[in-house]
Coordinates of C-alpha atoms in Angstrom, one line a residue:
X755 CA 14.9 15.6 -18.4
X756 CA 15.0 14.2 -22.1
X757 CA 11.6 12.9 -23.3
X758 CA 12.6 12.6 -27.1
X759 CA 12.1 9.0 -27.4
X760 CA 12.1 7.6 -30.8
X761 CA 10.4 9.3 -33.6
X762 CA 7.3 10.4 -32.0
X763 CA 9.0 13.3 -30.3
X764 CA 11.4 14.4 -32.3
X765 CA 9.5 17.3 -34.1
X766 CA 6.1 18.9 -33.8
X767 CA 5.4 17.3 -37.1
X768 CA 6.4 13.6 -35.7
X769 CA 4.0 14.1 -32.4
X770 CA 0.9 14.9 -34.6
X771 CA 1.6 11.8 -37.1
X772 CA 1.7 9.9 -33.8
X773 CA -1.5 11.3 -32.6
X774 CA -3.3 10.5 -35.8
X775 CA -2.1 6.9 -35.3
X776 CA -3.5 6.9 -31.5
X777 CA -6.2 4.5 -32.2
X778 CA -3.6 1.7 -33.8
X779 CA -1.4 2.6 -30.7
X780 CA -3.8 2.0 -28.1
X781 CA -4.9 -1.2 -29.7
X782 CA -1.1 -2.6 -29.7
X783 CA -0.1 -1.6 -26.7
X784 CA -2.8 -0.3 -24.1
X785 CA -3.7 -4.3 -23.2
X786 CA -0.3 -5.4 -24.0
X787 CA 1.8 -7.6 -21.2
X788 CA 5.0 -7.9 -20.6
X789 CA 6.6 -11.5 -19.7
X790 CA 8.6 -12.2 -16.4
X791 CA 11.6 -13.1 -18.5
X792 CA 11.3 -9.4 -19.9
X793 CA 10.8 -7.9 -16.2
X794 CA 14.0 -9.5 -15.0
X795 CA 15.8 -8.9 -17.7
X796 CA 15.7 -6.7 -20.5
X797 CA 13.3 -4.1 -18.9
X798 CA 15.1 -4.1 -15.9
X799 CA 18.6 -3.5 -17.9
X800 CA 17.1 0.2 -18.7
X801 CA 18.1 1.3 -15.4
X802 CA 21.7 0.7 -16.1
X803 CA 23.4 -0.6 -13.1
X804 CA 21.7 -3.0 -11.0
X805 CA 20.6 -2.6 -7.7
X806 CA 22.8 -4.1 -4.8
X807 CA 21.3 -7.4 -3.5
X808 CA 22.3 -7.0 0.1
X809 CA 18.8 -7.8 2.0
X810 CA 17.8 -10.5 4.1
X811 CA 14.6 -11.4 5.8
X812 CA 15.1 -9.7 8.7
X813 CA 15.6 -6.6 7.0
X814 CA 12.4 -7.2 5.1
X815 CA 10.7 -7.7 8.7
X816 CA 12.0 -4.3 9.8
X817 CA 11.3 -2.8 6.7
X818 CA 7.5 -4.2 7.3
X819 CA 7.3 -3.2 10.7
X820 CA 8.9 0.3 10.2
X821 CA 6.5 1.0 7.1
X822 CA 3.0 0.0 9.0
X823 CA 3.6 1.1 12.7
X824 CA 3.1 4.9 12.4
X825 CA 1.3 7.2 14.1
X826 CA -2.1 5.6 12.6
X827 CA -2.4 3.7 15.4
X828 CA -2.4 6.1 18.0
X829 CA -5.2 7.8 16.0
X830 CA -7.6 5.3 14.8
X831 CA -7.8 3.3 17.6
X832 CA -10.0 5.7 19.5
X833 CA -12.6 6.1 16.8
X834 CA -12.8 2.4 16.2
X835 CA -13.4 1.7 20.3
X836 CA -15.5 4.8 20.9
X837 CA -17.9 4.6 17.9
X838 CA -17.5 1.1 16.2
X839 CA -16.8 -1.5 18.3
X840 CA -16.2 -1.0 21.9
X841 CA -13.5 -3.1 23.6
X842 CA -14.0 -5.8 21.0
X843 CA -12.2 -3.4 19.2
X844 CA -9.1 -6.1 19.9
X845 CA -10.6 -8.5 17.6
X846 CA -10.9 -5.6 14.8
X847 CA -7.7 -5.4 14.7
X848 CA -7.2 -9.2 14.6
X849 CA -9.6 -9.5 11.8
X850 CA -7.9 -6.6 9.9
X851 CA -4.7 -8.1 10.2
X852 CA -6.2 -11.2 9.0
X853 CA -6.9 -9.2 6.0
X854 CA -3.8 -7.8 5.6
X855 CA -1.8 -11.3 5.7
X856 CA -4.1 -12.7 2.8
X857 CA -3.3 -9.8 0.7
X858 CA 0.4 -9.9 1.4
X859 CA 0.2 -13.7 0.3
X860 CA -0.9 -12.4 -3.4
X861 CA 2.0 -9.8 -3.4
X862 CA 4.1 -12.7 -2.2
X863 CA 3.5 -15.2 -4.6
X864 CA 4.3 -12.4 -7.2
X865 CA 7.3 -11.2 -5.7
X866 CA 9.2 -14.7 -5.3
X867 CA 8.5 -15.4 -9.0
X868 CA 9.3 -12.1 -10.3
X869 CA 11.7 -10.6 -8.0
X870 CA 11.7 -6.9 -9.3
X871 CA 11.6 -3.3 -7.8
X872 CA 8.0 -2.3 -9.4
X873 CA 5.9 -4.0 -6.9
X874 CA 2.1 -4.0 -7.9
X875 CA 2.9 -2.2 -11.2
X876 CA 5.0 -5.0 -12.5
X877 CA 2.6 -7.8 -11.5
X878 CA -0.4 -5.7 -13.0
X879 CA 1.5 -5.3 -16.2
X880 CA 2.5 -8.8 -16.6
X881 CA -1.3 -10.0 -15.9
X882 CA -3.7 -7.1 -17.5
X883 CA -1.4 -5.1 -19.5
X884 CA 0.2 -1.6 -19.7
X885 CA -2.7 0.5 -19.4
X886 CA -4.0 -0.9 -16.6
X887 CA -0.6 -1.2 -14.6
X888 CA 0.1 2.6 -15.7
X889 CA -3.3 3.5 -13.9
X890 CA -2.9 1.8 -10.7
X891 CA 0.7 2.5 -10.2
X892 CA 0.5 6.3 -11.1
X893 CA -2.5 6.7 -8.6
X894 CA -0.6 4.5 -6.2
X895 CA 2.5 6.7 -6.2
X896 CA 0.1 9.8 -5.9
X897 CA -1.2 8.5 -2.9
X898 CA 2.5 7.7 -1.5
X899 CA 3.5 11.2 -2.3
X900 CA 0.4 12.6 -0.4
X901 CA 0.4 10.6 2.4
X902 CA 4.1 10.8 3.2
X903 CA 3.6 14.8 2.9
X904 CA 0.8 14.3 5.6
X905 CA 2.6 11.7 7.7
X906 CA 5.8 14.7 7.7
X907 CA 3.3 17.6 9.1
X908 CA 2.3 15.0 11.7
X909 CA 5.8 14.7 12.8
X910 CA 6.2 18.2 13.8
X911 CA 2.9 18.1 15.4
X912 CA 3.9 14.9 17.7
X913 CA 7.5 16.6 17.9
X914 CA 6.0 19.4 19.6
X915 CA 3.5 17.0 22.0
X916 CA 6.7 15.3 23.0
X917 CA 8.4 18.4 24.3
X918 CA 5.7 20.0 25.4
X919 CA 5.4 22.9 22.5
X920 CA 2.6 24.2 20.5
X921 CA 3.8 23.1 16.6
X922 CA 1.2 25.4 15.3
X923 CA 2.0 28.4 16.8
X924 CA 5.6 28.0 17.6
X925 CA 6.9 26.4 14.7
X926 CA 4.6 27.1 11.6
X927 CA 4.5 30.3 9.9
X928 CA 1.4 31.6 8.9
X929 CA 1.1 33.4 5.5
X930 CA -2.1 35.4 5.6
X931 CA -2.2 36.0 1.7
X932 CA -2.4 32.5 1.2
X933 CA -5.8 30.5 1.1
X934 CA -6.6 28.5 4.3
X935 CA -5.4 24.8 4.2
X936 CA -2.4 26.2 2.5
X937 CA -1.1 28.9 4.6
X938 CA 0.9 27.1 7.3
X939 CA 4.8 26.9 6.2
X940 CA 5.9 23.9 7.7
X941 CA 9.8 24.0 7.5
X942 CA 10.8 21.1 10.2
X943 CA 8.0 18.4 7.8
X944 CA 10.4 19.7 4.3
X945 CA 13.7 19.1 6.4
X946 CA 12.7 15.8 7.3
X947 CA 11.6 14.5 3.6
X948 CA 15.1 16.0 2.3
X949 CA 17.1 14.5 5.0
X950 CA 15.7 11.1 4.7
X951 CA 15.7 11.6 0.9
X952 CA 19.4 11.9 1.0
X953 CA 19.5 8.5 3.0
X954 CA 17.7 6.6 0.4
X955 CA 19.6 8.0 -2.5
X956 CA 23.2 6.8 -0.7
X957 CA 22.6 3.2 0.3
X958 CA 19.7 1.0 0.9
X959 CA 21.7 -0.7 3.1
X960 CA 22.0 2.0 5.5
X961 CA 18.7 2.9 5.3
X962 CA 18.3 -0.4 6.6
X963 CA 20.4 0.0 9.3
X964 CA 18.3 3.4 10.0
X965 CA 14.9 1.9 9.7
X966 CA 16.4 -1.4 12.3
X967 CA 17.1 1.6 14.6
X968 CA 14.3 3.8 14.6
X969 CA 12.0 1.0 14.7
X970 CA 13.7 -0.6 17.9
X971 CA 13.2 2.7 19.6
X972 CA 9.8 3.2 18.6
X973 CA 9.0 -0.6 19.5
X974 CA 10.1 0.2 23.1
X975 CA 8.2 2.8 22.9
X976 CA 5.0 0.9 22.2
X977 CA 5.7 -2.0 24.3
X978 CA 6.0 0.7 27.5
X979 CA 2.6 2.2 26.5
X980 CA 1.5 -1.5 26.5
X981 CA 2.8 -2.2 30.0
X982 CA 1.8 0.7 31.6
X983 CA -2.0 0.2 30.4
X984 CA -2.1 -3.3 31.9
X985 CA -0.7 -2.2 35.1
X986 CA -2.9 0.5 35.6
X987 CA -5.5 -0.5 33.7
X988 CA -8.7 -2.6 35.2
X989 CA -10.4 -5.8 33.3
X990 CA -13.6 -4.7 34.4
X991 CA -13.5 -1.6 31.7
X992 CA -13.9 -4.8 28.9
X993 CA -17.3 -5.2 29.9
X994 CA -18.9 -1.8 31.6
X995 CA -19.1 1.3 30.2
X996 CA -19.0 4.3 32.4
X997 CA -22.6 5.3 31.8
X998 CA -25.0 2.5 32.5
X999 CA -26.9 3.7 29.8
X1000 CA -24.6 2.9 27.0
X1001 CA -24.9 -0.6 25.7
X1002 CA -22.6 -3.0 27.6
X1003 CA -20.3 -5.8 27.5
X1004 CA -17.3 -7.0 25.4
X1005 CA -19.6 -6.4 22.1
X1006 CA -21.5 -3.6 23.0
X1007 CA -22.1 -2.9 19.1
X1008 CA -22.4 -6.4 18.0
X1009 CA -20.7 -8.3 15.5
X1010 CA -21.7 -5.4 12.9
X1011 CA -19.5 -3.1 15.3
X1012 CA -16.6 -5.5 14.9
X1013 CA -16.6 -5.6 11.1
X1014 CA -16.9 -1.7 11.0
X1015 CA -14.6 -1.1 13.5
X1016 CA -11.7 -3.5 11.1
X1017 CA -13.0 -1.4 8.1
X1018 CA -11.6 1.6 10.2
X1019 CA -8.2 0.2 11.5
X1020 CA -7.1 -1.8 8.3
X1021 CA -5.2 1.9 7.4
X1022 CA -3.0 1.2 9.9
X1023 CA -1.8 -1.9 8.2
X1024 CA -0.9 -0.1 4.8
X1025 CA 2.6 -0.2 4.3
X1026 CA 3.8 -3.8 4.0
X1027 CA 3.1 -3.6 -0.1
X1028 CA 6.0 -1.4 0.2
X1029 CA 8.5 -4.4 1.2
X1030 CA 7.8 -6.1 -2.5
X1031 CA 9.3 -3.0 -4.0
X1032 CA 12.7 -4.3 -2.5
X1033 CA 12.1 -7.6 -3.8
X1034 CA 15.3 -6.5 -6.5
X1035 CA 17.5 -6.0 -3.6
X1036 CA 17.0 -9.3 -1.6
X1037 CA 19.6 -11.8 -1.8
X1038 CA 17.2 -15.1 -1.6
X1039 CA 14.0 -13.7 -2.9
X1040 CA 12.4 -17.6 -2.6
X1041 CA 12.8 -17.8 1.5
X1042 CA 13.6 -14.3 2.5
X1043 CA 10.5 -12.4 1.0
X1044 CA 7.7 -14.6 2.4
X1045 CA 9.3 -14.7 6.0
X1046 CA 9.9 -11.1 5.7
X1047 CA 6.7 -9.9 4.4
X1048 CA 4.2 -12.6 6.3
X1049 CA 6.2 -12.2 9.5
X1050 CA 6.3 -8.2 9.6
X1051 CA 2.3 -8.5 9.1
X1052 CA 2.1 -11.3 11.7
X1053 CA 4.1 -9.4 14.3
X1054 CA 2.3 -6.2 13.9
X1055 CA -1.0 -7.8 14.4
X1056 CA 0.2 -8.8 17.4
X1057 CA 1.2 -5.4 18.5
X1058 CA -2.1 -4.1 17.5
X1059 CA -4.1 -6.2 19.4
X1060 CA -1.8 -5.7 22.7
X1061 CA -2.0 -2.1 22.5
X1062 CA -6.1 -2.1 21.8
X1063 CA -6.2 -4.4 25.2
X1064 CA -4.0 -1.9 26.7
X1065 CA -6.2 1.1 25.9
X1066 CA -9.4 -1.0 26.7
X1067 CA -8.4 -1.9 29.7
X1068 CA -7.2 1.9 30.9
X1069 CA -10.7 3.6 30.3
X1070 CA -14.4 2.3 29.7
X1071 CA -14.8 2.6 25.9
X1072 CA -17.4 5.9 26.1
X1073 CA -14.7 7.7 27.8
X1074 CA -12.0 6.9 25.5
X1075 CA -11.2 10.1 23.4
X1076 CA -11.7 9.2 19.4
X1077 CA -8.6 11.7 18.5
X1078 CA -6.1 11.0 20.8
X1079 CA -7.2 7.7 23.0
X1080 CA -3.8 6.8 24.6
X1081 CA -3.1 10.4 25.5
X1082 CA -6.1 10.9 26.8
X1083 CA -6.4 7.7 28.5
X1084 CA -3.5 8.8 30.7
X1085 CA -4.4 12.4 31.2
X1086 CA -7.7 11.3 32.5
X1087 CA -5.9 8.9 35.0
X1088 CA -6.1 10.5 38.5
X1089 CA -2.5 8.9 39.5
X1090 CA -0.6 11.6 37.7
X1091 CA 0.6 10.0 34.6
X1092 CA 0.0 12.7 32.5
X1093 CA 3.9 12.8 31.7
X1094 CA 3.0 9.4 29.6
X1095 CA 1.4 11.9 27.1
X1096 CA 4.9 13.1 26.0
X1097 CA 6.2 9.8 25.9
X1098 CA 3.5 8.7 23.6
X1099 CA 4.4 11.7 21.5
X1100 CA 8.2 11.0 21.5
X1101 CA 7.3 7.3 20.4
X1102 CA 5.0 8.5 17.7
X1103 CA 7.8 10.4 16.2
X1104 CA 9.6 7.6 15.9
X1105 CA 7.1 5.6 14.3
X1106 CA 6.4 8.6 11.8
X1107 CA 10.3 8.8 10.7
X1108 CA 10.3 4.8 9.8
X1109 CA 6.9 4.7 7.8
X1110 CA 8.6 7.5 5.9
X1111 CA 11.6 5.7 5.4
X1112 CA 10.0 2.6 4.1
X1113 CA 7.5 4.6 1.9
X1114 CA 9.8 6.8 0.3
X1115 CA 11.9 4.0 -0.4
X1116 CA 8.8 2.1 -2.1
X1117 CA 7.6 5.1 -4.2
X1118 CA 11.0 5.9 -5.6
X1119 CA 11.2 2.1 -6.7
X1120 CA 7.6 2.0 -8.2
X1121 CA 8.6 5.3 -10.3
X1122 CA 11.9 3.5 -11.2
X1123 CA 10.1 0.9 -12.7
X1124 CA 7.6 2.7 -14.3
X1125 CA 10.4 4.4 -16.3
X1126 CA 12.0 1.0 -17.1
X1127 CA 8.6 0.5 -19.2
X1128 CA 8.9 3.6 -21.3
X1129 CA 5.4 5.2 -20.4
X1130 CA 7.3 7.7 -18.2
X1131 CA 11.1 9.4 -19.2
X1132 CA 13.5 6.6 -18.8
X1133 CA 15.3 9.4 -16.8
X1134 CA 13.5 8.0 -13.8
X1135 CA 14.8 4.4 -14.2
X1136 CA 18.5 5.3 -14.0
X1137 CA 20.1 3.4 -10.8
X1138 CA 23.3 5.5 -9.9
X1139 CA 26.2 3.4 -10.4
X1140 CA 28.0 4.0 -7.1
X1141 CA 25.1 3.9 -5.0
X1142 CA 23.2 1.0 -6.5
X1143 CA 19.8 3.2 -5.9
X1144 CA 17.7 4.6 -8.0
X1145 CA 18.7 8.5 -7.2
X1146 CA 16.7 10.2 -9.9
X1147 CA 13.5 9.0 -9.0
X1148 CA 14.3 9.3 -5.2
X1149 CA 15.5 13.1 -5.5
X1150 CA 12.3 14.1 -7.9
X1151 CA 9.5 12.6 -5.7
X1152 CA 11.4 13.9 -2.4
X1153 CA 11.4 17.7 -3.7
X1154 CA 7.9 17.0 -4.8
X1155 CA 6.5 15.7 -1.8
X1156 CA 8.7 18.5 0.4
X1157 CA 6.9 21.3 -1.6
X1158 CA 3.5 19.6 -1.0
X1159 CA 4.5 19.3 2.9
X1160 CA 5.8 22.7 2.8
X1161 CA 2.1 24.2 2.1
X1162 CA -0.5 21.6 2.6
X1163 CA -2.3 21.3 6.0
X1164 CA -3.0 17.9 7.5
X1165 CA -6.8 17.7 7.1
X1166 CA -6.5 18.8 3.1
X1167 CA -4.0 16.0 2.6
X1168 CA -5.9 13.4 4.7
X1169 CA -8.9 13.8 2.5
X1170 CA -6.8 12.8 -0.6
X1171 CA -5.3 9.5 0.6
X1172 CA -6.0 5.6 1.2
X1173 CA -8.1 4.7 -1.7
X1174 CA -5.4 4.0 -4.4
X1175 CA -3.6 1.7 -2.0
X1176 CA -6.8 -0.9 -1.6
X1177 CA -7.6 -0.3 -5.2
X1178 CA -4.0 -1.5 -5.9
X1179 CA -4.7 -4.5 -3.3
X1180 CA -7.6 -5.5 -5.0
X1181 CA -6.3 -5.6 -8.4
X1182 CA -3.0 -7.7 -7.2
X1183 CA -5.8 -10.3 -5.9
X1184 CA -7.2 -10.2 -9.3
X1185 CA -4.0 -10.5 -11.0
X1186 CA -3.3 -13.6 -8.7
X1187 CA -6.2 -15.5 -9.7
X1188 CA -6.0 -14.4 -13.1
X1189 CA -2.3 -15.4 -13.8
X1190 CA -3.0 -19.1 -12.2
X1191 CA -5.8 -19.9 -14.4
X1192 CA -5.9 -18.0 -17.8
X1193 CA -3.1 -18.0 -20.3
X1194 CA -3.8 -16.3 -23.6
X1195 CA -1.8 -18.6 -25.7
X1196 CA -3.5 -21.9 -24.3
X1197 CA -6.8 -21.6 -22.8
X1198 CA -9.3 -19.1 -23.3
X1199 CA -9.4 -15.8 -20.7
X1200 CA -13.0 -15.4 -20.8
X1201 CA -14.0 -18.0 -17.9
X1202 CA -11.6 -16.7 -15.3
X1203 CA -12.3 -12.9 -16.3
X1204 CA -16.3 -13.8 -16.1
X1205 CA -15.8 -15.3 -12.8
X1206 CA -13.6 -12.2 -11.2
X1207 CA -16.2 -9.9 -12.8
X1208 CA -19.5 -11.7 -11.1
X1209 CA -17.6 -12.4 -7.9
X1210 CA -16.6 -8.3 -7.7
X1211 CA -20.2 -7.6 -8.7
X1212 CA -21.4 -9.7 -5.6
X1213 CA -19.4 -8.4 -3.5
X1214 CA -20.1 -4.8 -4.4
X1215 CA -23.8 -5.7 -3.7
X1216 CA -23.0 -7.2 -0.3
X1217 CA -20.7 -3.9 0.3
X1218 CA -23.5 -1.5 -0.5
X1219 CA -26.2 -3.4 1.3
X1220 CA -23.9 -3.7 4.3
X1221 CA -23.3 0.3 4.6
X1222 CA -26.1 1.4 3.3
X1223 CA -29.0 -0.7 3.8
X1224 CA -31.4 -0.2 6.5
X1225 CA -31.4 -2.2 9.3
X1226 CA -33.6 -5.3 9.6
X1227 CA -34.7 -9.0 8.5
X1228 CA -34.7 -8.1 4.8
X1229 CA -31.2 -6.6 5.0
X1230 CA -30.0 -10.0 6.9
X1231 CA -31.7 -12.2 4.0
X1232 CA -30.3 -9.9 1.1
X1233 CA -26.7 -10.3 3.0
X1234 CA -27.0 -14.0 3.3
X1235 CA -28.2 -14.5 -0.2
X1236 CA -25.2 -12.4 -1.3
X1237 CA -22.8 -14.7 0.6
X1238 CA -24.0 -17.8 -0.8
X1239 CA -23.9 -17.0 -4.1
X1240 CA -20.5 -15.8 -3.6
X1241 CA -19.5 -19.1 -2.0
X1242 CA -21.3 -20.8 -4.9
X1243 CA -19.4 -19.1 -7.6
X1244 CA -15.9 -19.7 -5.9
X1245 CA -16.9 -23.3 -5.8
X1246 CA -18.0 -23.3 -9.6
X1247 CA -15.0 -21.9 -10.6
X1248 CA -12.5 -23.9 -8.8
X1249 CA -14.0 -27.1 -10.1
X1250 CA -14.7 -26.4 -13.4
X1251 CA -11.4 -24.2 -14.7
X1252 CA -8.2 -25.9 -14.1
X1253 CA -4.8 -23.9 -13.3
X1254 CA -2.7 -23.4 -15.9
X1255 CA 0.3 -22.5 -13.7
X1256 CA 1.5 -23.3 -10.4
X1257 CA 4.2 -21.5 -8.8
X1258 CA 7.6 -23.9 -8.2
X1259 CA 8.8 -22.2 -5.6
X1260 CA 5.9 -20.5 -3.2
X1261 CA 2.6 -19.5 -4.3
X1262 CA -0.8 -18.6 -2.2
X1263 CA -2.4 -21.3 -0.7
X1264 CA -6.1 -22.5 -0.5
X1265 CA -6.3 -21.5 -4.2
X1266 CA -8.6 -19.5 -5.2
X1267 CA -10.2 -18.7 -1.5
X1268 CA -7.8 -16.8 0.0
X1269 CA -7.4 -14.1 -3.0
X1270 CA -11.1 -14.4 -3.2
X1271 CA -11.4 -13.3 0.5
X1272 CA -9.0 -10.9 0.0
X1273 CA -11.0 -9.6 -3.0
X1274 CA -14.1 -9.6 -0.8
X1275 CA -12.6 -7.6 2.3
X1276 CA -10.6 -5.0 -0.2
X1277 CA -14.2 -4.3 -1.9
X1278 CA -15.8 -4.0 1.5
X1279 CA -13.1 -1.5 3.0
X1280 CA -13.4 0.5 0.0
X1281 CA -17.0 0.9 0.7
X1282 CA -16.0 2.6 3.8
X1283 CA -13.9 5.6 2.1
X1284 CA -15.3 8.7 2.1
X1285 CA -16.7 10.7 -1.0
X1286 CA -13.5 13.3 -1.1
X1287 CA -11.0 10.1 -1.8
X1288 CA -13.4 9.1 -4.6
X1289 CA -13.5 12.4 -6.1
X1290 CA -9.5 12.5 -5.8
X1291 CA -9.2 9.3 -7.5
X1292 CA -11.5 9.9 -10.3
X1293 CA -9.6 13.3 -10.7
X1294 CA -6.1 11.8 -10.9
X1295 CA -7.4 8.8 -12.9
X1296 CA -8.6 11.0 -15.7
X1297 CA -5.3 13.1 -15.6
X1298 CA -3.3 9.8 -15.8
X1299 CA -5.9 8.9 -19.2
X1300 CA -4.7 11.9 -20.2
X1301 CA -0.8 11.5 -19.5
X1302 CA -1.1 8.1 -21.6
X1303 CA -2.9 8.9 -24.3
X1304 CA -0.8 12.2 -25.4
X1305 CA 2.5 10.9 -23.8
X1306 CA 2.9 7.3 -22.5
X1307 CA 1.5 5.1 -25.5
X1308 CA 3.7 7.1 -28.1
X1309 CA 6.8 6.6 -26.0
X1310 CA 6.0 3.0 -24.9
X1311 CA 5.2 2.4 -28.9
X1312 CA 8.6 3.8 -29.9
X1313 CA 10.1 1.5 -27.2
X1314 CA 9.0 -1.5 -29.1
X1315 CA 11.8 -2.5 -31.8
X1316 CA 8.9 -3.3 -34.0
X1317 CA 5.9 -1.1 -32.9
X1318 CA 3.2 -3.0 -34.9
X1319 CA 3.7 -6.2 -33.4
X1320 CA 2.1 -6.7 -29.7
X1321 CA 4.5 -8.5 -27.1
X1322 CA 1.1 -10.8 -26.4
X1323 CA 2.8 -12.8 -29.1
X1324 CA 6.1 -13.5 -27.5
X1325 CA 4.8 -14.3 -23.9
X1326 CA 5.0 -18.4 -24.9
X1327 CA 8.3 -18.4 -25.9
X1328 CA 9.7 -16.2 -23.2
X1329 CA 7.7 -18.1 -20.4
X1330 CA 9.4 -21.5 -21.4
X1331 CA 12.7 -19.4 -19.9
X1332 CA 11.3 -17.9 -16.9
X1333 CA 12.2 -20.7 -14.5
X1334 CA 15.6 -21.2 -15.4
X1335 CA 16.1 -17.4 -15.3
X1336 CA 14.6 -17.6 -12.0
X1337 CA 16.6 -20.2 -10.4
X1338 CA 20.0 -18.3 -11.8
X1339 CA 18.9 -15.0 -10.0
X1340 CA 18.3 -17.2 -6.6
X1341 CA 21.7 -18.7 -7.1
X1342 CA 23.3 -15.7 -7.6

């Protein structure tokens, strides 16, 4: 792949000169924002061939369901019920679904206004600038790669469960000279990733058809499990534990338990963000994207709540197996329903395939648009003229994911994922508010930035008190004080700072309340992430900063026709043609 972008990389001497000018280049490029016009026209043209617009709202709903409903619900629901919420895990899923819907609203506003394949990277780039977008986008791509590798290895395990074979002893090859955690070779995981890579390279339309088929089969298995639970279960398990010494009732751990459970099961909703990366391939973004994104989150929430109710009816919460709740529940059943665990293995296998397919579509489009911006080699941005898909990005990330899945065991991968995705959700929610209330050319951004910083710090204080504070009345008073301060800040900001932009087609309702609730919930959930995830995030962030300083800022600087000028000065002129441009896109 060619990295000779302009003068900075033409020779070693040129590169040294570029490094000596690093301060000026960082000042010019790191905080510079692109415009909607540039993202949908000039920058998109760097891919060559346009991606084919052949997706409708029903494709997006199926992609959303397929991306969210993987194997995670078969695992997280057990721990959430047994240790956190009890039978009220049903409400935990409902609350987590509401959180996901609020974040989805923020994604939808950007996707309708700017239907490009970059998703969160593009949204943050037009709001907070190039460096922040690259930091967030690169971390998100790494999360995608690692979680996809984990999902592929999970597929091998669940497939073995479905047919009654031990995947670890029969299908994985142990290499003695490799260190523990990296010595179990998984050929099946590699084959699955490579096959899906070929499919997403061939056509997005055919990928959608395959996803619809797999999702339909997966939903059938889920509905079967739900019906079995309601048929063989007992409603007394909603309120009576097996051990009378354990807390009873529908809320055995109280309201805090419900919210703690919601923080745990929220990971089961991650995946809808990948749908926004398909916006460039949607026929009518104004109507299809809101229906597709919001509709998929609502349908998945209903399914999850029904699954949680089914599980809670099968066994008292204190007998539910935290690691395999549904399989364990049917194995404990005295009526000889052990065979249902095999059915669950088949259903989970289909769920993993759909979530892998959607995630791999999303990760390729993220890196494609990052390539368009010039901060990584533009080779990644190329769209194949025959397939109208980002083949280069898809193949590179497919091979990279397959190599990781080949060696790295599941428990190692699971300690490295999820914080990046929540961080992106948090940044997009902030970006919606900033873009609605601040414009560099017409208003000062500092009132909006001050509000976002103050509100976020209040949410962080609430989160630290919730997770780390000792129980008691002082904790309750401090939590209540943080809540009052947060509400007061939002109300004060709403009345003192007017909106400078209002969407013409679709926008987040009840501004700024809904994005603020989304900010709070994402910060709250980040407080439940384990330490290794923060270590991973910090490590990769340092690596990303080094890449930006040593390569990306120079490549981006060379890509500007007049490198001494920051694109911020062009925003006001370009913004005047945004609406006309979007209208033409919709009509086409």
